[in-house]
Amino acid sequence: MKKIINNPGDVVPEMIDGLVRSYPQIVARIPETQAVMRSDKESMIGKVGIISGGGSGHEPSHPGFVGKGMLSAAVAGQVFTSPTPDQIYEAIKAVDAGKGVFLVIKNYSGDVMNFDMAKDMAELDDIRVKSIVVDDDIAVENSLYTQGKRGVAGTVLIHKLVGAAADQGASLDEIEQLAKEALPNISTIAVALSAATVPEVGKPGFELPDDEIEYGVGIHSEPGYRREKIKTSKELVKELLSKIDKKLKLDVTHKYAVLVNGMGATPLMEQYIFSHDLLNQLKVKDIEPKFMKVGNYMTSIDMAGISLTIFDLKKEKWLEYLNYPVETIAW
Amino acid sequence: MKKIINNPGDVVPEMIDGLVRSYPQIVARIPETQAVMRSDKESMIGKVGIISGGGSGHEPSHPGFVGKGMLSAAVAGQVFTSPTPDQIYEAIKAVDAGKGVFLVIKNYSGDVMNFDMAKDMAELDDIRVKSIVVDDDIAVENSLYTQGKRGVAGTVLIHKLVGAAADQGASLDEIEQLAKEALPNISTIAVALSAATVPEVGKPGFELPDDEIEYGVGIHSEPGYRREKIKTSKELVKELLSKIDKKLKLDVTHKYAVLVNGMGATPLMEQYIFSHDLLNQLKVKDIEPKFMKVGNYMTSIDMAGISLTIFDLKKEKWLEYLNYPVETIAW
């Protein structure tokens, strides 16, 4: 393992510290936690707080999306490990401005359990809390840490939607409804070229031969659905797009947003080539995305690989939310 | 070589195509070239055009910095190969709005020669062209492709400065003076954990044993100044910072901007840990940066490694330029 770290057990506190001290104008640490919140606390007054988080190792998710117009706070667990309920509870208390707090939870058993416990704790304090469990990964049903489908890069689109709505003054109930309505229209699927190495483990989460790829791998090295010899970008796009098409039934009369997401070690060069092939294959169906982002949004430490998220924009308002200006490190 | 590409000879046109089609609201291809320019051509009227570019493989440099407030155009050569003079010349003609064009050139012999030839061609058309050759890498004097010092991540800070000044209506002469004054105050130095693999070559540009690093490596795998066993982040920061301190003579009475730059395959986790150690070591000197960015700005394809750039903000105006809002893909 060759990494720019100190003690492998200290990566999370040091990383969070480096992040908040590099961008003090955007984020601040919530005292005595591994959670970060918006620095402009005063402009959150009268608005619903939005919190996400989970295990670390997915940077810029989630602290990079904290800021005006997006998340109010992000709670970071140890690498690939859910944050504890008390940390999430501290974050809820820190961002509550009287209008309630909405939690965006990725579908992993630990996260679901701990966020739920934090919610219960906050409700004892008379803070209204609602939540959504994001399960956008269509690769497999059930997985190492998940009942049902996993939550992956599509989570960032949910952050964007509910963050914009909250900033525009939507109520907690409206935000819950927005997230619930949007979620089934967001599908993600990934392909891995190599596995992530958790610093405290010191070796890759799985081994892939030098000439093989695996479709459908999760962001914690959960197994995917098929291994093959490495393919061209065109063929990778074809495989991933066909799975999403089967789920979303892509249709020229609909509008779509696209997120092409690097898994951590994949150069932008490859992400743009993949995007080129994606746009060509969508064009065959006469589809041209109305919104697109390409880059590292939901990573798996140093995994090489890419994920494709497509969002069927059934409501015009959703596109407006995606385009709504934010002040974050990483959107 | 495991990469998400099609034919290795097609990576640049496919990448540029993917980029402009993913972000049509920001960038557009200059017809029949591998150059991109701002989509909002009308808002460039009456302003000096700013062009940069060079070999591909450093994404998001340079096309990711094209947009209002930063570059007017970026010209992309083949991977690690200078763009040809005719491509640069086309970009100059495309962005000239009567006030002249300023070229930001990284110090590599091919780039310097080809940008100079393009400048001569444009001057025959009565377009005023000035330029700066950026040589911020303090690691070594002379190198594989360079007389003097190499141009690396500090180039992005020059883009930011001259882009902001141009957007505010500065003249070509004022922009040249700004760049010339700022440049000697910007120093960069890198450490590599692994080498980049050029797609058409198919193997890494150099070999580093599994437990070794190399200080001072260039962005085209040019040799650095020392190899050692892998060190902690703290020790890497100490080495790089001591070199920059020797050059810039860091002083508590000065203001500084910092750019911590990932080389392509280095996770943000490691970049933030490095930043944490950097800020601690600067604090020993009572220095707290006035401006900081952490992320992938000037990469070397899939190299693992990091570079540190420090900019001595001798003029208050330079900090204002760094903070000036832009509309780009990657700043």
XYZ file of C-alpha atoms in Angstrom:
662
model
C 0.000 0.000 0.000
C 1.495 3.331 -1.099
C -0.585 6.219 0.214
C -0.038 9.801 1.343
C -1.147 9.271 4.935
C 0.265 9.155 8.450
C -1.125 6.563 10.871
C -3.807 4.558 8.970
C -6.071 4.864 12.028
C -5.996 8.667 11.801
C -7.025 9.170 8.181
C -10.576 10.354 8.878
C -9.937 13.014 11.549
C -6.916 14.298 9.620
C -8.840 14.384 6.352
C -11.798 16.233 7.883
C -9.435 18.644 9.555
C -7.610 19.271 6.285
C -10.908 19.863 4.500
C -12.397 22.363 6.943
C -9.144 24.253 7.320
C -8.660 24.447 3.541
C -12.159 25.856 2.986
C -13.115 27.743 6.174
C -15.317 30.104 4.163
C -17.576 27.165 3.200
C -17.434 24.527 5.949
C -16.755 24.277 9.672
C -16.323 21.284 11.924
C -19.152 20.598 14.361
C -17.200 20.632 17.642
C -16.070 17.260 18.973
C -17.418 15.328 15.971
C -16.249 14.128 12.553
C -19.130 16.100 11.062
C -18.935 19.307 9.078
C -21.577 21.951 8.592
C -22.037 25.133 6.589
C -19.996 28.084 7.831
C -22.799 30.516 6.989
C -25.023 29.312 9.791
C -27.050 32.532 9.839
C -28.326 32.023 6.291
C -29.812 28.659 7.328
C -32.319 30.369 9.615
C -35.923 29.553 8.759
C -34.933 26.695 6.463
C -35.053 22.924 6.691
C -31.643 21.424 7.478
C -30.321 18.768 5.074
C -27.886 16.157 6.378
C -26.132 13.302 4.657
C -23.069 11.226 5.413
C -21.880 7.704 5.877
C -18.557 5.932 5.912
C -15.543 7.882 4.675
C -13.667 6.985 1.514
C -16.202 8.413 -0.948
C -14.796 11.937 -1.089
C -15.871 14.492 -2.149
C -19.015 12.805 -0.783
C -20.302 13.990 1.477
C -18.449 16.982 3.019
C -17.647 18.415 -0.412
C -21.377 18.977 -0.951
C -21.946 20.972 2.218
C -22.729 24.608 1.532
C -25.436 27.048 0.591
C -27.992 25.397 -1.716
C -26.990 21.824 -0.955
C -26.200 20.011 2.336
C -26.339 21.743 5.711
C -24.050 19.132 7.261
C -22.263 15.867 6.475
C -21.323 13.233 9.023
C -18.239 11.116 8.344
C -17.738 7.654 9.788
C -14.488 5.720 9.726
C -13.512 4.455 6.274
C -16.361 2.372 4.843
C -18.018 2.384 8.293
C -21.233 4.103 9.292
C -20.997 7.146 11.565
C -22.305 6.534 15.081
C -25.798 7.760 16.062
C -24.428 10.319 18.539
C -22.425 12.021 15.781
C -25.459 12.198 13.512
C -27.541 13.458 16.439
C -25.026 16.260 17.064
C -25.270 17.242 13.417
C -29.072 17.298 13.555
C -28.987 19.571 16.593
C -26.378 21.819 14.971
C -28.357 22.471 11.779
C -31.906 22.506 13.111
C -33.316 25.985 12.674
C -36.824 25.196 13.845
C -38.128 23.898 10.527
C -36.932 20.330 10.916
C -34.127 18.287 9.438
C -34.087 15.937 6.451
C -31.644 13.011 6.327
C -30.341 11.568 3.045
C -29.188 8.034 3.851
C -27.484 5.614 1.468
C -28.938 2.117 1.708
C -26.413 0.262 3.884
C -27.652 -1.521 6.981
C -25.314 0.342 9.347
C -26.209 3.749 7.952
C -29.941 3.057 7.992
C -29.786 1.845 11.600
C -27.581 4.656 12.901
C -29.361 7.481 11.116
C -32.683 6.072 12.394
C -31.394 5.996 15.950
C -30.173 9.575 15.651
C -33.587 10.546 14.318
C -35.238 8.999 17.376
C -32.842 10.849 19.672
C -33.581 14.164 17.971
C -37.338 13.616 18.097
C -37.064 13.299 21.889
C -35.711 16.871 21.694
C -38.791 17.881 19.680
C -36.817 18.269 16.475
C -38.859 17.080 13.490
C -36.796 14.703 11.360
C -37.646 12.951 8.117
C -35.450 10.905 5.842
C -35.003 9.037 2.613
C -32.992 5.878 1.997
C -31.324 6.132 -1.405
C -31.026 2.877 -3.369
C -30.126 3.954 -6.891
C -27.650 1.163 -7.755
C -29.496 -1.194 -10.107
C -26.609 -3.692 -10.413
C -27.738 -6.263 -7.843
C -30.473 -6.966 -5.295
C -29.106 -7.359 -1.757
C -25.381 -7.148 -1.175
C -22.702 -7.474 1.509
C -24.037 -4.617 3.634
C -27.400 -3.986 2.044
C -30.910 -5.374 1.971
C -32.399 -4.331 -1.361
C -30.349 -2.118 -3.653
C -27.299 -0.071 -2.683
C -27.061 3.710 -2.532
C -24.346 5.164 -4.744
C -23.656 8.209 -6.963
C -27.316 9.053 -7.533
C -27.340 10.139 -3.889
C -25.501 13.297 -4.937
C -28.394 14.211 -7.246
C -30.801 13.783 -4.337
C -28.562 16.095 -2.265
C -28.777 18.649 -5.026
C -32.541 18.486 -5.342
C -33.442 18.647 -1.676
C -30.701 21.201 -0.986
C -32.089 23.547 -3.622
C -35.650 23.071 -2.400
C -34.631 23.725 1.213
C -32.765 26.873 0.216
C -35.901 28.083 -1.572
C -37.899 27.598 1.619
C -39.622 24.267 1.042
C -41.117 22.633 4.135
C -39.922 19.342 5.608
C -42.961 17.557 4.192
C -42.416 19.051 0.748
C -38.774 17.994 0.812
C -39.676 14.454 1.804
C -42.191 14.282 -1.022
C -39.677 15.665 -3.527
C -37.062 13.062 -2.575
C -39.584 10.221 -2.638
C -40.911 11.253 -6.039
C -37.503 11.753 -7.622
C -35.707 8.663 -6.289
C -37.353 5.938 -8.436
C -36.320 7.926 -11.503
C -32.598 7.800 -10.690
C -30.589 4.713 -11.675
C -26.870 4.064 -11.364
C -24.563 1.252 -12.414
C -20.775 0.959 -12.245
C -17.836 -0.935 -13.672
C -14.600 -1.480 -11.753
C -11.102 -1.831 -13.195
C -9.479 -2.223 -9.790
C -10.475 -2.376 -6.124
C -10.130 0.199 -3.360
C -7.542 -0.208 -0.605
C -8.820 0.723 2.861
C -5.813 2.247 4.704
C -6.301 0.165 7.858
C -6.575 -3.028 5.791
C -3.576 -2.304 3.578
C -4.578 -4.373 0.563
C -7.259 -4.117 -2.156
C -10.796 -5.216 -1.245
C -10.749 -7.750 -4.084
C -8.352 -8.848 -6.794
C -9.012 -8.315 -10.462
C -6.550 -9.800 -12.958
C -4.639 -7.230 -15.037
C -6.884 -7.723 -18.053
C -10.283 -8.028 -16.348
C -13.096 -5.743 -15.270
C -16.135 -6.334 -13.081
C -19.579 -4.892 -13.766
C -21.818 -3.777 -10.926
C -19.213 -3.490 -8.160
C -20.329 -1.432 -5.158
C -18.534 1.514 -3.576
C -17.256 -0.683 -0.729
C -15.921 -3.372 -3.073
C -19.194 -5.321 -2.887
C -19.306 -7.938 -5.663
C -20.885 -7.045 -8.968
C -22.676 -9.268 -11.468
C -20.085 -10.274 -14.066
C -16.373 -10.360 -14.763
C -14.956 -10.107 -18.249
C -11.812 -9.265 -20.152
C -11.312 -5.489 -20.409
C -13.546 -3.949 -23.064
C -13.450 -0.722 -25.048
C -15.173 2.345 -23.658
C -17.893 1.926 -26.296
C -18.625 -1.596 -25.093
C -18.625 -0.575 -21.426
C -21.125 2.172 -22.203
C -23.269 -0.262 -24.149
C -23.407 -2.697 -21.220
C -24.158 -0.096 -18.540
C -26.606 1.848 -20.667
C -28.564 -1.286 -21.605
C -29.069 -2.063 -17.896
C -30.290 1.444 -17.162
C -32.479 1.442 -20.251
C -34.129 -1.760 -19.064
C -34.906 -0.032 -15.758
C -35.822 3.520 -16.808
C -37.116 2.745 -20.330
C -35.323 5.680 -21.938
C -37.666 7.574 -24.192
C -37.094 10.475 -26.556
C -40.124 12.306 -25.162
C -38.523 12.497 -21.696
C -35.783 14.803 -20.399
C -32.725 13.331 -18.722
C -29.876 14.365 -16.440
C -26.647 12.362 -16.516
C -23.880 11.947 -13.961
C -20.686 10.251 -15.125
C -18.735 9.551 -11.955
C -15.076 8.581 -11.527
C -14.396 6.153 -8.677
C -11.247 7.871 -7.414
C -8.295 6.817 -9.552
C -9.868 7.164 -12.992
C -8.437 10.105 -14.943
C -10.802 12.708 -16.366
C -9.449 11.725 -19.801
C -11.184 8.353 -19.484
C -14.323 9.868 -17.988
C -14.690 12.221 -20.965
C -14.083 9.422 -23.476
C -16.780 7.386 -21.727
C -19.074 10.438 -21.876
C -18.391 10.801 -25.587
C -19.459 7.202 -26.193
C -22.447 7.605 -23.905
C -23.687 10.676 -25.739
C -23.256 8.895 -29.080
C -25.275 5.911 -27.911
C -27.989 8.113 -26.419
C -28.125 10.007 -29.701
C -29.087 6.808 -31.498
C -32.261 7.045 -29.424
C -32.454 10.774 -30.235
C -31.817 11.572 -26.581
C -29.661 14.527 -25.601
C -29.297 15.066 -21.837
C -30.605 18.385 -20.506
C -28.077 18.349 -17.687
C -24.740 16.597 -17.360
C -21.831 16.388 -14.946
C -18.598 14.438 -15.363
C -16.069 13.997 -12.559
C -15.364 12.441 -9.174
C -18.503 12.771 -7.035
C -18.988 9.462 -5.181
C -15.668 7.655 -5.113
C -14.365 4.466 -3.570
C -10.981 5.679 -2.277
C -8.491 4.715 -5.013
C -10.688 2.410 -7.062
C -10.303 2.699 -10.836
C -13.711 2.562 -12.422
C -16.675 4.609 -13.463
C -20.371 4.795 -12.726
C -23.213 6.028 -14.873
C -26.284 7.652 -13.352
C -29.322 8.633 -15.376
C -32.160 10.683 -13.922
C -35.490 10.820 -15.732
C -36.557 14.433 -15.214
C -40.293 13.863 -15.104
C -40.829 17.286 -13.545
C -39.442 20.526 -14.951
C -38.809 21.662 -11.381
C -36.206 18.908 -10.908
C -34.074 20.361 -13.704
C -34.371 23.793 -12.096
C -33.149 22.322 -8.811
C -30.166 20.725 -10.555
C -29.259 24.082 -12.077
C -29.831 26.064 -8.872
C -26.567 27.793 -7.817
C -24.663 26.380 -4.845
C -21.619 27.338 -2.797
C -19.860 24.046 -2.089
C -16.369 22.674 -2.525
C -17.191 19.952 -5.004
C -20.498 20.292 -6.896
C -2.654 -1.123 -19.390
C -6.269 -1.088 -18.195
C -8.019 2.081 -19.324
C -11.513 3.191 -20.315
C -10.640 4.091 -23.901
C -11.240 2.918 -27.448
C -8.373 3.160 -29.949
C -5.361 4.650 -28.076
C -4.731 6.935 -31.042
C -8.193 8.502 -30.659
C -8.117 9.500 -27.005
C -7.671 13.233 -27.558
C -10.414 13.907 -30.128
C -12.828 11.648 -28.223
C -12.001 13.299 -24.903
C -12.417 16.815 -26.284
C -15.658 15.788 -27.914
C -16.933 14.281 -24.656
C -16.009 17.430 -22.776
C -17.679 19.951 -25.072
C -20.802 17.835 -25.453
C -21.082 17.344 -21.683
C -20.831 21.071 -20.987
C -22.196 22.880 -24.052
C -23.334 25.799 -21.901
C -19.670 26.534 -21.010
C -17.434 25.391 -23.866
C -17.593 24.812 -27.598
C -15.141 23.239 -29.993
C -13.378 25.594 -32.374
C -14.320 23.985 -35.711
C -11.795 21.582 -37.213
C -9.395 21.845 -34.270
C -8.730 20.131 -30.930
C -9.231 23.513 -29.276
C -12.179 24.622 -27.170
C -13.409 28.130 -26.484
C -16.028 29.814 -24.344
C -19.597 29.300 -25.513
C -20.557 32.838 -24.492
C -18.581 34.447 -27.272
C -20.610 37.640 -27.167
C -19.526 38.442 -23.592
C -15.876 38.400 -24.728
C -16.407 41.488 -26.883
C -14.111 44.357 -25.953
C -11.896 42.149 -23.806
C -8.446 40.645 -24.198
C -8.558 36.945 -25.131
C -6.679 34.527 -22.878
C -5.390 31.246 -24.360
C -3.518 28.374 -22.809
C -2.992 24.761 -23.733
C -0.335 22.180 -24.359
C -0.164 18.428 -24.570
C -3.188 16.490 -23.327
C -3.117 14.270 -20.247
C -3.249 17.079 -17.667
C -7.046 17.317 -17.425
C -8.857 19.334 -16.223
C -6.001 21.514 -17.580
C -6.596 23.270 -19.769
C -10.123 22.947 -21.230
C -11.658 22.703 -17.744
C -10.558 26.278 -17.086
C -12.193 27.772 -20.158
C -15.115 30.021 -19.304
C -16.138 33.475 -18.181
C -13.484 34.963 -15.877
C -10.714 32.552 -16.827
C -9.500 31.203 -20.209
C -11.090 32.223 -23.495
C -9.759 29.098 -25.208
C -7.557 26.062 -24.614
C -5.649 24.189 -27.301
C -5.051 20.466 -26.778
C -2.178 18.586 -28.388
C -1.833 14.823 -28.483
C -1.025 13.253 -25.106
C 2.118 14.870 -23.686
C 2.729 16.513 -27.096
C 2.525 20.197 -27.953
C -0.380 21.380 -30.093
C 0.651 22.443 -33.585
C 1.032 26.163 -34.431
C -1.919 26.137 -36.832
C -4.273 24.938 -34.060
C -3.066 27.665 -31.711
C -3.377 30.196 -34.522
C -7.004 29.158 -35.111
C -7.703 29.650 -31.395
C -6.120 33.103 -31.446
C -8.290 34.132 -34.391
C -11.378 32.673 -32.737
C -11.051 34.605 -29.472
C -9.598 37.884 -30.708
C -12.107 40.648 -30.092
C -9.903 43.518 -31.204
C -8.097 44.000 -27.901
C -5.385 41.416 -28.472
C -4.712 37.930 -27.158
C -2.541 36.759 -24.271
C -0.949 33.288 -24.334
C -0.131 31.362 -21.149
C 2.555 28.836 -22.144
C 4.062 26.165 -19.900
C 7.830 25.986 -20.250
C 8.350 23.004 -22.560
C 10.440 23.483 -25.707
C 7.677 22.259 -28.049
C 5.027 24.480 -26.479
C 7.257 27.550 -26.462
C 8.193 27.042 -30.113
C 4.675 26.311 -31.364
C 2.921 29.068 -29.411
C 5.593 31.516 -30.657
C 5.016 30.446 -34.250
C 1.264 30.881 -33.829
C 1.899 34.330 -32.373
C 3.927 35.278 -35.457
C 1.165 33.999 -37.730
C -1.461 36.026 -35.863
C 0.628 39.177 -35.919
C 0.710 38.966 -39.728
C -3.090 39.272 -39.424
C -2.602 42.404 -37.277
C -3.749 40.658 -34.105
C -1.703 41.864 -31.134
C -0.400 38.875 -29.158
C 1.642 38.768 -25.964
C 2.596 35.815 -23.835
C 4.175 34.455 -20.692
C 6.182 31.266 -20.278
C 5.314 29.738 -16.906
C 8.194 27.998 -15.087
C 6.918 27.481 -11.540
C 8.393 24.010 -10.855
C 11.372 24.570 -8.571
C 12.393 20.888 -8.434
C 15.130 20.896 -11.072
C 16.868 23.171 -13.585
C 16.544 21.907 -17.164
C 14.746 18.676 -17.850
C 13.827 16.235 -20.605
C 11.756 18.751 -22.582
C 12.677 22.008 -20.883
C 15.437 24.585 -20.775
C 15.259 26.226 -17.352
C 12.415 25.235 -15.032
C 9.232 23.371 -16.004
C 5.709 24.796 -15.997
C 3.278 22.871 -13.789
C 0.291 23.469 -11.476
C 1.124 27.114 -10.760
C 0.061 27.738 -14.361
C -3.552 27.395 -13.232
C -3.095 30.304 -10.818
C -1.740 32.420 -13.679
C -4.839 31.474 -15.710
C -6.983 32.647 -12.832
C -5.200 35.968 -12.428
C -5.061 37.001 -16.060
C -8.557 35.648 -16.713
C -10.011 37.801 -13.947
C -8.083 40.860 -15.090
C -9.211 40.375 -18.700
C -12.828 39.997 -17.617
C -12.519 43.267 -15.709
C -11.314 45.001 -18.864
C -7.538 45.106 -18.381
C -5.503 45.878 -21.502
C -3.085 43.449 -23.133
C -0.121 45.353 -21.722
C -1.627 45.367 -18.219
C -2.243 41.629 -18.430
C 1.308 40.958 -19.536
C 2.632 43.041 -16.659
C 0.359 41.273 -14.166
C 1.556 37.838 -15.279
C 5.214 38.884 -15.277
C 4.943 40.381 -11.802
C 3.075 37.450 -10.297
C 5.036 34.565 -11.815
C 8.267 34.799 -9.735
C 6.106 34.579 -6.604
C 4.612 31.201 -7.531
C 6.562 28.035 -6.731
C 5.543 24.396 -7.152
C 7.111 21.072 -6.293
C 5.746 17.532 -6.572
C 6.213 14.024 -5.304
C 5.275 10.937 -7.334
C 4.127 7.572 -6.004
C 3.700 6.078 -9.472
C 4.157 7.070 -13.095
C 1.619 7.975 -15.767
C 0.810 5.582 -18.608
C 0.422 7.275 -21.997
C -2.294 5.290 -23.859
C -0.294 4.966 -27.070
C 2.763 3.769 -25.136
C 0.871 1.288 -22.980
C 3.259 1.179 -20.033
C 4.249 3.601 -17.234
C 6.738 6.356 -18.083
C 9.074 5.109 -15.359
C 9.130 2.352 -12.770
C 9.008 3.016 -9.043
C 9.358 0.052 -6.692
C 6.275 -0.654 -4.550
C 7.768 1.035 -1.497
C 9.453 4.046 -3.118
C 8.565 7.611 -4.032
C 10.352 10.191 -6.160
C 10.549 13.893 -5.333
C 10.429 16.503 -8.051
C 8.985 14.396 -10.875
C 7.520 16.406 -13.767
C 4.053 16.128 -15.261
C 5.399 14.126 -18.235
C 7.330 11.669 -16.046
C 10.484 13.797 -16.225
C 12.972 12.670 -13.543
C 12.947 14.352 -10.165
C 15.764 14.913 -7.718
C 15.650 12.034 -5.239
C 14.129 8.607 -4.641
C 13.405 7.294 -1.195
C 11.345 4.736 0.651
C 7.712 5.883 1.084
C 7.352 8.461 3.855
C 4.436 9.678 5.952
C 2.373 12.611 4.730
C 4.012 14.779 7.413
C 7.453 13.987 6.088
C 6.437 14.556 2.472
C 5.045 17.962 3.409
C 8.227 18.773 5.315
C 10.406 17.970 2.298
C 8.306 19.871 -0.252
C 7.668 22.835 2.022
C 11.353 23.209 2.882
C 12.186 23.491 -0.840
C 9.517 26.128 -1.396
C 10.543 27.984 1.747
C 14.113 28.151 0.460
C 12.810 29.719 -2.744
C 10.014 32.029 -1.512
C 11.369 32.727 2.010
C 7.985 32.297 3.684
C 7.344 35.133 6.092
C 4.533 35.761 8.555
C 4.165 39.351 7.309
C 3.206 38.112 3.823
C -0.078 36.683 2.547
C -0.124 33.357 0.716
C -2.336 31.325 -1.576
C -1.905 27.545 -1.669
C -2.793 24.977 -4.315
C -2.603 21.319 -3.311
C -2.892 19.391 -6.557
C -3.600 15.698 -7.128
C -1.771 14.165 -10.091
C -4.739 12.109 -11.358
C -4.983 8.897 -9.350
C -4.526 10.337 -5.858
C -7.759 10.223 -3.823
C -9.045 13.411 -2.224
C -8.649 11.621 1.129
C -4.861 11.755 0.710
C -4.924 15.299 -0.635
C -6.804 16.515 2.448
C -4.473 14.662 4.817
C -1.523 16.287 3.045
C -3.293 19.672 3.395
C -3.812 19.048 7.103
C -0.092 18.450 7.580
C 0.776 21.413 5.395
C -1.429 23.778 7.389
C 0.090 22.481 10.633
C 3.616 23.075 9.401
C 2.757 26.528 8.078
C 1.187 27.344 11.433
C 4.539 26.757 13.116
C 5.648 29.811 11.138
C 2.375 31.564 12.106
C 1.292 31.459 8.477
C -2.343 30.827 7.563
C -3.093 30.893 3.830
C -5.539 33.552 2.666
C -6.674 31.357 -0.202
C -6.533 27.616 -0.692
C -7.637 24.997 -3.216
C -7.276 21.223 -2.950
C -8.031 18.877 -5.854
C -7.020 17.706 -9.315
C -6.037 20.770 -11.349
C -2.889 19.860 -13.327
C -2.681 16.099 -13.560
C -0.414 13.627 -15.272
C -2.987 11.128 -16.591
C -3.116 8.356 -13.970
C -0.033 9.263 -11.951
C -0.369 8.884 -8.180
C 1.260 11.836 -6.516
C 0.724 15.358 -5.323
C 2.124 18.806 -5.935
C 2.284 21.795 -3.667
C 2.107 25.332 -5.052
C 2.566 28.411 -2.899
C 1.914 31.901 -4.204
C 3.270 34.902 -2.293
C 0.439 37.436 -2.629
C 2.567 40.567 -2.667
C -0.329 42.573 -4.080
C -3.818 42.669 -2.569
C -5.213 42.738 -6.107
C -3.865 39.208 -6.750
C -6.009 37.804 -3.958
C -9.033 39.605 -5.414
C -8.303 38.015 -8.790
C -8.103 34.567 -7.194
C -11.493 35.115 -5.555
C -13.112 36.608 -8.662
C -16.095 34.446 -9.734
C -15.731 32.256 -12.807
C -17.952 30.006 -14.901
C -15.756 27.051 -15.783
C -16.013 23.278 -15.492
C -13.140 22.759 -13.103
C -11.975 25.823 -11.101
